Amino acid sequence: MVTSVENDVIRLLADPLRARIVELLAGEALCVCHLVEETGARQTNISNHLRALREAGLVETEPCGRFVYYRLRPEPLERLAAHYAELAGAVRRTYTRDIRRACP
């Protein structure tokens, strides 16, 4: 069963810009100015998405002088990946065993 935290992650990643931000942060820690440059989105839009990702526990902040860098946290994505790996395994077992419920 998908927990509410996983539901939050799924909901957040359903947004194309947030998904792009997560992809970019997977490669390196970035500040808002880098994300604006990479995505072409407005600074306020990026900041709002980062706030949502931070509140969900997907990113953490790291102050660096007058800038704030955002770093992706692996644990929420690992939990989500493990859930979908389990789901895929169940589907594979159902598929190979041709499991189906009989109609009344």
CSV table of C-alpha atoms in Angstrom, one decimal, residues 18-86:
chain,number,residue,atom,x,y,z
A,18,ARG,CA,9.0,19.9,-10.4
A,19,ALA,CA,10.0,16.7,-12.1
A,20,ARG,CA,12.6,18.6,-14.1
A,21,ILE,CA,13.9,20.3,-11.0
A,22,VAL,CA,14.3,16.9,-9.3
A,23,GLU,CA,16.2,15.6,-12.4
A,24,LEU,CA,18.5,18.5,-12.3
A,25,LEU,CA,19.1,18.2,-8.5
A,26,ALA,CA,19.9,14.5,-9.0
A,27,GLY,CA,23.1,15.5,-10.7
A,28,GLU,CA,24.3,18.3,-8.4
A,29,ALA,CA,23.3,20.8,-5.7
A,30,LEU,CA,22.0,24.0,-7.4
A,31,CYS,CA,20.7,27.4,-6.3
A,32,VAL,CA,17.6,29.1,-7.6
A,33,CYS,CA,19.6,31.1,-10.2
A,34,HIS,CA,20.9,27.9,-11.7
A,35,LEU,CA,17.5,26.3,-11.9
A,36,VAL,CA,16.0,29.5,-13.5
A,37,GLU,CA,18.8,29.3,-16.1
A,38,GLU,CA,18.3,25.6,-16.8
A,39,THR,CA,14.5,25.6,-16.9
A,40,GLY,CA,13.6,29.1,-18.2
A,41,ALA,CA,11.0,29.4,-15.5
A,42,ARG,CA,10.6,32.5,-13.4
A,43,GLN,CA,12.4,32.8,-10.1
A,44,THR,CA,9.2,33.0,-8.1
A,45,ASN,CA,7.9,29.9,-9.8
A,46,ILE,CA,11.1,27.9,-9.0
A,47,SER,CA,11.1,29.1,-5.4
A,48,ASN,CA,7.5,28.0,-4.9
A,49,HIS,CA,8.3,24.6,-6.4
A,50,LEU,CA,11.4,24.3,-4.2
A,51,ARG,CA,9.3,25.2,-1.1
A,52,ALA,CA,6.9,22.4,-1.9
A,53,LEU,CA,9.7,19.9,-2.5
A,54,ARG,CA,11.4,21.0,0.8
A,55,GLU,CA,8.2,20.7,2.8
A,56,ALA,CA,7.7,17.2,1.4
A,57,GLY,CA,11.2,16.2,2.5
A,58,LEU,CA,12.5,15.7,-1.0
A,59,VAL,CA,15.1,18.5,-0.9
A,60,GLU,CA,17.3,20.1,1.8
A,61,THR,CA,18.9,23.5,1.8
A,62,GLU,CA,22.5,24.4,2.3
A,63,PRO,CA,23.4,28.1,2.8
A,64,CYS,CA,26.5,29.3,1.0
A,65,GLY,CA,27.2,33.0,1.4
A,66,ARG,CA,24.3,34.9,0.1
A,67,PHE,CA,23.0,31.9,-1.9
A,68,VAL,CA,21.1,28.9,-0.8
A,69,TYR,CA,21.8,25.6,-2.5
A,70,TYR,CA,19.2,22.9,-2.8
A,71,ARG,CA,20.2,19.2,-2.6
A,72,LEU,CA,18.0,16.2,-3.4
A,73,ARG,CA,17.5,13.7,-0.6
A,74,PRO,CA,17.7,10.1,-1.8
A,75,GLU,CA,15.6,8.4,0.9
A,76,PRO,CA,12.1,9.5,-0.3
A,77,LEU,CA,12.9,8.4,-3.8
A,78,GLU,CA,14.4,5.2,-2.7
A,79,ARG,CA,11.2,4.4,-0.7
A,80,LEU,CA,9.1,5.1,-3.7
A,81,ALA,CA,11.3,3.1,-6.0
A,82,ALA,CA,11.2,0.1,-3.5
A,83,HIS,CA,7.4,0.4,-3.5
A,84,TYR,CA,7.2,0.3,-7.3
A,85,ALA,CA,9.7,-2.6,-7.4
A,86,GLU,CA,7.4,-4.6,-5.1
